[in-house]
mmCIF file of C-alpha atoms in Angstrom:
data_model
loop_
_atom_site.group_PDB
_atom_site.id
_atom_site.type_symbol
_atom_site.label_atom_id
_atom_site.label_comp_id
_atom_site.label_asym_id
_atom_site.label_seq_id
_atom_site.Cartn_x
_atom_site.Cartn_y
_atom_site.Cartn_z
ATOM 1 C CA LEU A 11 19.828 -76.893 236.764
ATOM 2 C CA ILE A 12 16.653 -75.125 235.660
ATOM 3 C CA SER A 13 15.404 -74.964 239.234
ATOM 4 C CA GLN A 14 18.281 -72.623 240.085
ATOM 5 C CA PHE A 15 17.018 -69.919 237.734
ATOM 6 C CA SER A 16 13.460 -69.184 238.614
ATOM 7 C CA ALA A 17 14.673 -65.913 240.101
ATOM 8 C CA MET A 18 17.051 -65.050 237.289
ATOM 9 C CA PRO A 19 16.559 -61.564 235.792
ATOM 10 C CA SER A 20 17.183 -60.874 232.149
ATOM 11 C CA MET A 21 20.820 -60.546 231.174
ATOM 12 C CA THR A 22 19.862 -57.634 228.965
ATOM 13 C CA SER A 23 17.498 -55.747 231.268
ATOM 14 C CA ARG A 24 17.227 -54.392 234.734
ATOM 15 C CA ALA A 25 14.006 -56.184 235.599
ATOM 16 C CA PRO A 26 13.760 -57.182 239.259
ATOM 17 C CA ALA A 27 14.133 -60.853 240.139
ATOM 18 C CA VAL A 28 11.070 -62.943 240.981
ATOM 19 C CA PRO A 29 11.565 -64.884 244.213
ATOM 20 C CA MET A 30 11.395 -68.686 243.972
ATOM 21 C CA LYS A 31 8.910 -68.995 246.826
ATOM 22 C CA ALA A 32 6.329 -67.082 244.760
ATOM 23 C CA TRP A 33 5.678 -70.188 242.655
ATOM 24 C CA ARG A 34 3.947 -73.360 243.820
ATOM 25 C CA LEU A 35 5.900 -76.561 243.477
ATOM 26 C CA GLU A 36 3.701 -78.073 240.772
ATOM 27 C CA GLU A 37 4.100 -74.931 238.624
ATOM 28 C CA ASP A 38 7.857 -74.536 239.026
ATOM 29 C CA HIS A 39 9.221 -76.234 235.917
ATOM 30 C CA ARG A 40 6.775 -74.716 233.460
ATOM 31 C CA ILE A 41 7.085 -71.201 234.823
ATOM 32 C CA GLN A 42 10.822 -71.429 235.230
ATOM 33 C CA ARG A 43 11.218 -72.427 231.576
ATOM 34 C CA GLN A 44 9.103 -69.429 230.609
ATOM 35 C CA LEU A 45 11.218 -67.083 232.729
ATOM 36 C CA ILE A 46 14.440 -68.400 231.231
ATOM 37 C CA TRP A 47 13.063 -68.090 227.673
ATOM 38 C CA LYS A 48 11.937 -64.508 228.314
ATOM 39 C CA SER A 49 15.258 -63.593 229.875
ATOM 40 C CA TRP A 50 17.096 -64.406 226.615
ATOM 41 C CA PRO A 51 17.382 -61.791 223.867
ATOM 42 C CA PRO A 52 15.883 -62.647 220.417
ATOM 43 C CA THR A 53 19.258 -63.807 219.076
ATOM 44 C CA ALA A 54 19.553 -66.414 221.833
ATOM 45 C CA ARG A 55 16.049 -67.657 221.107
ATOM 46 C CA TRP A 56 16.940 -68.024 217.438
ATOM 47 C CA CYS A 57 19.966 -70.075 218.479
ATOM 48 C CA ILE A 58 17.632 -72.476 220.249
ATOM 49 C CA ARG A 59 15.213 -72.596 217.284
ATOM 50 C CA LEU A 60 18.082 -73.331 214.887
ATOM 51 C CA THR A 61 19.405 -75.995 217.234
ATOM 52 C CA PHE A 62 16.144 -77.933 217.061
ATOM 53 C CA PHE A 63 15.936 -77.325 213.312
ATOM 54 C CA GLN A 64 19.447 -78.651 212.766
ATOM 55 C CA ILE A 65 18.848 -81.708 214.945
ATOM 56 C CA SER A 66 15.598 -82.478 213.094
ATOM 57 C CA SER A 67 17.298 -82.101 209.724
ATOM 58 C CA CYS A 68 20.188 -84.342 210.754
ATOM 59 C CA VAL A 69 17.895 -87.071 212.124
ATOM 60 C CA LEU A 70 15.801 -86.906 208.946
ATOM 61 C CA THR A 71 18.964 -87.213 206.830
ATOM 62 C CA HIS A 72 20.117 -90.283 208.789
ATOM 63 C CA LEU A 73 16.736 -91.920 208.256
ATOM 64 C CA GLY A 74 16.136 -91.085 204.587
ATOM 65 C CA TRP A 75 19.505 -90.527 202.884
ATOM 66 C CA THR A 76 22.645 -92.577 202.282
ATOM 67 C CA VAL A 77 25.965 -91.741 203.909
ATOM 68 C CA GLY A 78 29.093 -92.050 201.749
ATOM 69 C CA PRO A 79 31.632 -94.862 202.051
ATOM 70 C CA ALA A 80 34.408 -95.027 204.610
ATOM 71 C CA TYR A 81 37.818 -93.731 203.604
ATOM 72 C CA GLN A 82 40.127 -96.739 203.675
ATOM 73 C CA ALA A 83 43.541 -95.210 202.990
ATOM 74 C CA TYR A 84 45.485 -93.452 205.740
ATOM 75 C CA ASN A 85 47.772 -90.479 205.313
ATOM 76 C CA GLU A 86 50.867 -91.129 207.410
ATOM 77 C CA ASP A 87 51.702 -87.462 207.574
ATOM 78 C CA GLU A 88 48.289 -86.715 209.054
ATOM 79 C CA MET A 89 48.628 -89.529 211.572
ATOM 80 C CA GLU A 90 52.017 -88.146 212.668
ATOM 81 C CA LEU A 91 50.477 -84.665 212.956
ATOM 82 C CA PHE A 92 47.709 -85.942 215.243
ATOM 83 C CA SER A 93 50.263 -87.838 217.353
ATOM 84 C CA ILE A 94 52.370 -84.700 217.882
ATOM 85 C CA ALA A 95 49.285 -82.636 218.738
ATOM 86 C CA ARG A 96 48.201 -84.929 221.598
ATOM 87 C CA TYR A 97 51.630 -84.656 223.251
ATOM 88 C CA VAL A 98 51.830 -80.888 222.801
ATOM 89 C CA LEU A 99 48.370 -80.471 224.351
ATOM 90 C CA MET A 100 49.539 -82.255 227.489
ATOM 91 C CA VAL A 101 51.747 -79.244 228.361
ATOM 92 C CA PRO A 102 48.927 -76.682 228.804
ATOM 93 C CA LEU A 103 46.812 -79.332 230.519
ATOM 94 C CA MET A 104 49.512 -79.880 233.134
ATOM 95 C CA LEU A 105 49.983 -76.145 233.589
ATOM 96 C CA VAL A 106 46.260 -75.561 234.100
ATOM 97 C CA THR A 107 46.138 -78.474 236.555
ATOM 98 C CA VAL A 108 49.000 -77.014 238.586
ATOM 99 C CA TYR A 109 47.294 -73.609 238.593
ATOM 100 C CA ASN A 110 44.047 -75.217 239.778
ATOM 101 C CA LEU A 111 45.823 -76.940 242.674
ATOM 102 C CA VAL A 112 47.625 -73.758 243.702
ATOM 103 C CA GLU A 113 44.395 -71.758 243.562
ATOM 104 C CA TRP A 114 42.549 -74.367 245.610
ATOM 105 C CA CYS A 115 45.246 -74.361 248.282
ATOM 106 C CA THR A 116 45.518 -70.549 248.561
ATOM 107 C CA ARG A 117 42.723 -68.116 247.636
ATOM 108 C CA ARG A 118 39.982 -70.493 246.438
ATOM 109 C CA ASN A 119 38.600 -67.881 244.046
ATOM 110 C CA LEU A 120 35.391 -69.451 242.800
ATOM 111 C CA ARG A 121 35.647 -68.107 239.253
ATOM 112 C CA ALA A 122 39.288 -69.051 238.894
ATOM 113 C CA LEU A 123 38.512 -72.585 240.060
ATOM 114 C CA VAL A 124 35.512 -72.911 237.748
ATOM 115 C CA ILE A 125 37.367 -71.698 234.672
ATOM 116 C CA SER A 126 40.442 -73.832 235.425
ATOM 117 C CA HIS A 127 38.208 -76.899 235.615
ATOM 118 C CA VAL A 128 36.616 -75.914 232.314
ATOM 119 C CA CYS A 129 40.068 -75.532 230.729
ATOM 120 C CA MET A 130 41.093 -78.950 232.011
ATOM 121 C CA ILE A 131 37.989 -80.491 230.415
ATOM 122 C CA GLU A 132 38.686 -78.653 227.116
ATOM 123 C CA PHE A 133 42.237 -79.896 226.866
ATOM 124 C CA SER A 134 41.199 -83.411 227.899
ATOM 125 C CA VAL A 135 38.646 -83.517 225.091
ATOM 126 C CA LYS A 136 41.275 -82.357 222.624
ATOM 127 C CA ILE A 137 43.818 -84.912 223.755
ATOM 128 C CA SER A 138 41.193 -87.650 223.586
ATOM 129 C CA TYR A 139 40.155 -87.186 219.992
ATOM 130 C CA TYR A 140 43.694 -86.506 218.738
ATOM 131 C CA SER A 141 44.811 -89.713 220.465
ATOM 132 C CA LEU A 142 42.044 -91.645 218.761
ATOM 133 C CA MET A 143 42.859 -90.198 215.343
ATOM 134 C CA SER A 144 46.594 -90.812 215.758
ATOM 135 C CA VAL A 145 46.074 -94.551 216.236
ATOM 136 C CA GLY A 146 43.650 -95.001 213.346
ATOM 137 C CA TYR A 147 40.304 -94.444 215.091
ATOM 138 C CA GLY A 148 39.445 -91.243 213.265
ATOM 139 C CA GLN A 149 36.382 -92.880 211.663
ATOM 140 C CA ALA A 150 37.292 -91.372 208.314
ATOM 141 C CA TYR A 151 34.660 -91.057 205.600
ATOM 142 C CA GLN A 152 35.083 -89.928 202.019
ATOM 143 C CA ASN A 153 34.157 -86.252 201.766
ATOM 144 C CA GLN A 154 31.337 -86.144 199.221
ATOM 145 C CA ARG A 155 31.409 -82.364 198.868
ATOM 146 C CA ALA A 156 35.110 -82.172 198.001
ATOM 147 C CA TYR A 157 36.313 -82.059 194.401
ATOM 148 C CA ASP A 158 38.954 -84.700 195.095
ATOM 149 C CA VAL A 159 39.031 -87.906 197.153
ATOM 150 C CA ARG A 160 39.894 -86.888 200.714
ATOM 151 C CA PRO A 161 38.983 -88.010 204.226
ATOM 152 C CA ILE A 162 36.784 -86.247 206.707
ATOM 153 C CA TYR A 163 37.179 -87.474 210.297
ATOM 154 C CA ALA A 164 34.025 -88.165 212.302
ATOM 155 C CA THR A 165 36.093 -88.273 215.497
ATOM 156 C CA ARG A 166 37.290 -84.699 214.940
ATOM 157 C CA PHE A 167 33.754 -83.378 214.446
ATOM 158 C CA ILE A 168 32.489 -85.278 217.467
ATOM 159 C CA GLY A 169 35.312 -83.748 219.455
ATOM 160 C CA TRP A 170 34.456 -80.294 218.104
ATOM 161 C CA ALA A 171 30.825 -80.812 219.148
ATOM 162 C CA PHE A 172 32.088 -80.900 222.742
ATOM 163 C CA ALA A 173 35.121 -78.636 222.482
ATOM 164 C CA VAL A 174 33.500 -75.669 220.718
ATOM 165 C CA PRO A 175 30.749 -75.174 223.368
ATOM 166 C CA ILE A 176 33.385 -75.436 226.092
ATOM 167 C CA LEU A 177 35.546 -72.887 224.333
ATOM 168 C CA LEU A 178 32.554 -70.541 224.130
ATOM 169 C CA PHE A 179 32.240 -70.703 227.911
ATOM 170 C CA MET A 180 35.980 -70.100 228.297
ATOM 171 C CA ASN A 181 35.771 -67.052 226.024
ATOM 172 C CA LEU A 182 32.502 -65.462 227.249
ATOM 173 C CA TYR A 183 32.443 -66.315 230.942
ATOM 174 C CA PRO A 184 35.002 -63.566 231.817
ATOM 175 C CA LEU A 185 32.544 -60.986 230.348
ATOM 176 C CA LEU A 186 29.944 -62.213 232.830
ATOM 177 C CA ASP A 187 32.216 -62.254 235.858
ATOM 178 C CA GLN A 188 29.696 -60.111 237.756
ATOM 179 C CA HIS A 189 27.199 -63.002 237.610
ATOM 180 C CA HIS A 190 27.171 -66.416 239.235
ATOM 181 C CA PRO A 191 28.815 -69.133 237.078
ATOM 182 C CA LEU A 192 25.536 -71.036 236.659
ATOM 183 C CA GLU A 193 23.716 -67.878 235.570
ATOM 184 C CA ALA A 194 26.497 -67.182 233.083
ATOM 185 C CA LEU A 195 26.206 -70.753 231.777
ATOM 186 C CA MET A 196 22.464 -70.374 231.277
ATOM 187 C CA ARG A 197 23.052 -67.237 229.212
ATOM 188 C CA ILE A 198 25.717 -68.878 227.029
ATOM 189 C CA LEU A 199 23.741 -72.152 226.668
ATOM 190 C CA PRO A 200 21.870 -71.183 223.423
ATOM 191 C CA GLN A 201 25.178 -70.491 221.663
ATOM 192 C CA GLN A 202 26.651 -73.758 222.944
ATOM 193 C CA ALA A 203 23.637 -75.792 221.773
ATOM 194 C CA ALA A 204 23.637 -74.224 218.292
ATOM 195 C CA SER A 205 27.412 -74.718 218.007
ATOM 196 C CA ALA A 206 27.253 -78.418 218.870
ATOM 197 C CA ALA A 207 24.442 -78.843 216.396
ATOM 198 C CA TYR A 208 26.219 -77.102 213.494
ATOM 199 C CA CYS A 209 29.236 -79.405 214.007
ATOM 200 C CA TRP A 210 26.901 -82.359 213.454
ATOM 201 C CA ALA A 211 25.129 -80.706 210.521
ATOM 202 C CA CYS A 212 28.309 -79.735 208.717
ATOM 203 C CA PHE A 213 29.885 -83.179 209.086
ATOM 204 C CA LEU A 214 26.761 -84.930 207.911
ATOM 205 C CA GLY A 215 26.481 -82.469 205.021
ATOM 206 C CA CYS A 216 29.938 -83.550 203.867
ATOM 207 C CA VAL A 217 29.319 -87.322 203.988
ATOM 208 C CA VAL A 218 25.750 -87.664 202.685
ATOM 209 C CA THR A 219 25.766 -88.772 199.038
ATOM 210 C CA ASP A 220 22.932 -86.501 197.857
ATOM 211 C CA PRO A 221 24.627 -83.197 196.952
ATOM 212 C CA LEU A 222 21.444 -81.133 197.398
ATOM 213 C CA MET A 223 20.893 -82.421 200.932
ATOM 214 C CA GLY A 224 24.589 -82.094 201.655
ATOM 215 C CA TRP A 225 24.807 -78.432 200.739
ATOM 216 C CA TYR A 226 21.532 -77.757 202.501
ATOM 217 C CA LEU A 227 23.009 -79.099 205.791
ATOM 218 C CA ASN A 228 26.259 -77.192 205.222
ATOM 219 C CA THR A 229 24.344 -73.967 204.562
ATOM 220 C CA LEU A 230 22.175 -74.569 207.605
ATOM 221 C CA GLY A 231 25.278 -74.972 209.729
ATOM 222 C CA CYS A 232 26.774 -71.745 208.398
ATOM 223 C CA VAL A 233 23.537 -69.873 209.112
ATOM 224 C CA ALA A 234 23.520 -71.200 212.658
ATOM 225 C CA TYR A 235 27.108 -70.033 213.062
ATOM 226 C CA VAL A 236 26.149 -66.521 211.894
ATOM 227 C CA VAL A 237 23.316 -66.439 214.430
ATOM 228 C CA VAL A 238 25.730 -67.568 217.181
ATOM 229 C CA ILE A 239 28.002 -64.650 216.268
ATOM 230 C CA ALA A 240 25.006 -62.268 216.415
ATOM 231 C CA ASP A 241 24.045 -63.492 219.884
ATOM 232 C CA GLU A 242 27.650 -63.192 221.004
ATOM 233 C CA MET A 243 27.690 -59.575 219.814
ATOM 234 C CA VAL A 244 24.544 -58.908 221.844
ATOM 235 C CA LEU A 245 26.098 -60.470 224.942
ATOM 236 C CA VAL A 246 29.272 -58.438 224.517
ATOM 237 C CA TYR A 247 27.320 -55.225 223.984
ATOM 238 C CA TYR A 248 25.380 -55.575 227.246
ATOM 239 C CA SER A 249 28.262 -56.948 229.333
ATOM 240 C CA ILE A 250 31.494 -55.287 228.185
ATOM 241 C CA LEU A 251 31.083 -52.068 230.231
ATOM 242 C CA GLU A 252 30.085 -53.924 233.414
ATOM 243 C CA THR A 253 33.072 -56.248 233.549
ATOM 244 C CA SER A 254 36.661 -55.718 234.584
ATOM 245 C CA GLN A 255 39.398 -55.353 231.925
ATOM 246 C CA PRO A 256 36.885 -54.778 229.106
ATOM 247 C CA ILE A 257 39.460 -54.022 226.437
ATOM 248 C CA LEU A 258 41.431 -57.241 226.924
ATOM 249 C CA LYS A 259 38.284 -59.359 227.098
ATOM 250 C CA GLY A 260 36.844 -57.665 224.036
ATOM 251 C CA TYR A 261 39.984 -58.332 222.029
ATOM 252 C CA SER A 262 39.929 -61.999 223.088
ATOM 253 C CA VAL A 263 36.405 -62.374 221.694
ATOM 254 C CA ILE A 264 37.423 -60.686 218.444
ATOM 255 C CA VAL A 265 40.511 -62.898 218.040
ATOM 256 C CA LYS A 266 38.501 -66.059 218.660
ATOM 257 C CA GLU A 267 35.818 -65.110 216.137
ATOM 258 C CA CYS A 268 38.414 -64.199 213.528
ATOM 259 C CA VAL A 269 40.045 -67.613 213.913
ATOM 260 C CA PHE A 270 36.643 -69.298 213.673
ATOM 261 C CA LEU A 271 35.893 -67.408 210.473
ATOM 262 C CA VAL A 272 39.192 -68.611 209.049
ATOM 263 C CA TYR A 273 38.212 -72.118 210.149
ATOM 264 C CA THR A 274 35.043 -71.803 208.059
ATOM 265 C CA PHE A 275 36.828 -70.520 204.969
ATOM 266 C CA VAL A 276 39.532 -73.224 205.185
ATOM 267 C CA TRP A 277 36.829 -75.866 205.418
ATOM 268 C CA LEU A 278 34.998 -74.419 202.407
ATOM 269 C CA PHE A 279 38.185 -73.915 200.366
ATOM 270 C CA GLY A 280 39.176 -77.504 201.136
ATOM 271 C CA ASN A 281 35.843 -78.722 199.804
ATOM 272 C CA TRP A 282 36.241 -76.588 196.699
ATOM 273 C CA GLY A 283 39.717 -77.997 196.012
ATOM 274 C CA PHE A 284 41.805 -74.913 196.852
ATOM 275 C CA ALA A 285 43.605 -76.616 199.782
ATOM 276 C CA THR A 286 44.884 -80.174 200.215
ATOM 277 C CA SER A 287 43.615 -82.469 202.924
ATOM 278 C CA TYR A 288 46.921 -82.331 204.785
ATOM 279 C CA SER A 289 46.981 -78.527 204.666
ATOM 280 C CA CYS A 290 43.497 -78.335 206.161
ATOM 281 C CA GLN A 291 44.333 -80.842 208.886
ATOM 282 C CA ARG A 292 47.528 -79.004 209.711
ATOM 283 C CA PHE A 293 45.657 -75.705 210.025
ATOM 284 C CA TYR A 294 42.984 -77.291 212.251
ATOM 285 C CA THR A 295 45.615 -78.838 214.464
ATOM 286 C CA VAL A 296 47.796 -75.761 214.856
ATOM 287 C CA THR A 297 44.851 -73.502 215.629
ATOM 288 C CA ASP A 298 43.350 -76.081 218.008
ATOM 289 C CA ILE A 299 46.504 -75.875 220.094
ATOM 290 C CA SER A 300 47.252 -72.161 219.791
ATOM 291 C CA VAL A 301 43.739 -70.730 220.300
ATOM 292 C CA LYS A 302 42.897 -72.901 223.289
ATOM 293 C CA SER A 303 46.278 -72.240 224.906
ATOM 294 C CA ALA A 304 45.878 -68.496 224.301
ATOM 295 C CA MET A 305 42.409 -68.495 225.862
ATOM 296 C CA ALA A 306 43.699 -70.358 228.895
ATOM 297 C CA ALA A 307 46.585 -67.915 229.281
ATOM 298 C CA LEU A 308 44.230 -64.924 229.050
ATOM 299 C CA LEU A 309 42.066 -66.400 231.793
ATOM 300 C CA PHE A 310 45.111 -66.452 234.020
ATOM 301 C CA PHE A 311 45.625 -62.708 233.443
ATOM 302 C CA TYR A 312 41.967 -61.924 234.046
ATOM 303 C CA TRP A 313 41.970 -63.142 237.630
ATOM 304 C CA ASN A 314 45.583 -62.787 238.698
ATOM 305 C CA VAL A 315 47.359 -59.814 237.094
ATOM 306 C CA SER A 316 44.833 -57.222 238.262
ATOM 307 C CA GLY A 317 44.653 -58.736 241.747
ATOM 308 C CA GLU A 318 42.145 -57.277 244.142
ATOM 309 C CA ARG A 319 40.504 -55.032 241.554
ATOM 310 C CA THR A 320 39.363 -57.980 239.488
ATOM 311 C CA ALA A 321 38.567 -60.169 242.455
ATOM 312 C CA SER A 322 36.335 -57.528 244.000
ATOM 313 C CA LYS A 323 34.223 -57.297 240.847
ATOM 314 C CA ALA A 324 34.063 -61.056 240.527
ATOM 315 C CA GLU A 325 32.892 -61.656 244.079
ATOM 316 C CA VAL A 326 29.921 -64.008 244.396
ATOM 317 C CA LYS A 327 26.952 -62.844 246.373
ATOM 318 C CA GLU A 328 26.033 -65.360 249.041
ATOM 319 C CA GLU A 329 22.455 -65.842 250.084
#
């Protein structure tokens, strides 16, 4: 993947591209990594730094601290909620699949095909971990940061570690529709890496028995989330005026971030005892379904409602 971007200019500058043939084969990987690093704004670089810092802290915690006991009891209401969610999520998955087949058989718009595949992966991940949790494979641990005895599901956080980065691509890729999909992925990658890492850090911070280490990991995850938001604001600032339908795409980013902020507060309020375990799980489940379905529906409007106007701006330059 890195070899595709030796000629990639900065997403935030107008610097001319450096041709791949200018570099000797033995120097490619080192110089390409330097070019990619320099093409990112400072906020993206901090996302990468925090990713490595979170991973190091989590590995150190696994090696030197004790994780709390498993949660043995099962809440039947939560199990029923998870079971309903997996069936509801099959509806948007089928709709996206039909859209993908129709697009493939008619226009074969590259960006529409790419994003429909991404949506299919997103819904498949959601269905997978809700199916596991609904049949008792949620890998529940006792939440050590909560004021009461409640479960925290490792399966959900593992699913989020995959689903959140995919959702970031779904949400931000339309803003970069003037770029090749792989170039857009490379720009969003720092946010995706930091997001996957803060899912791990926040889960581990809730199950480690040492409260000091637990709140340190939770705080580190929240800091990483703030930096991800900052990098997202930089990306939107430099891309919003170059893309088609900027108002609609800008509102979609704002809505997604507002929901994610509410996610964070519900998680914290649950730990502080202001919301029951079932209330938190119900909120997570409803927003999982609604936000992902809304993002998928918006993607349909991006590349279909405006017709030729959008398609012309999203045309891929062939070498």
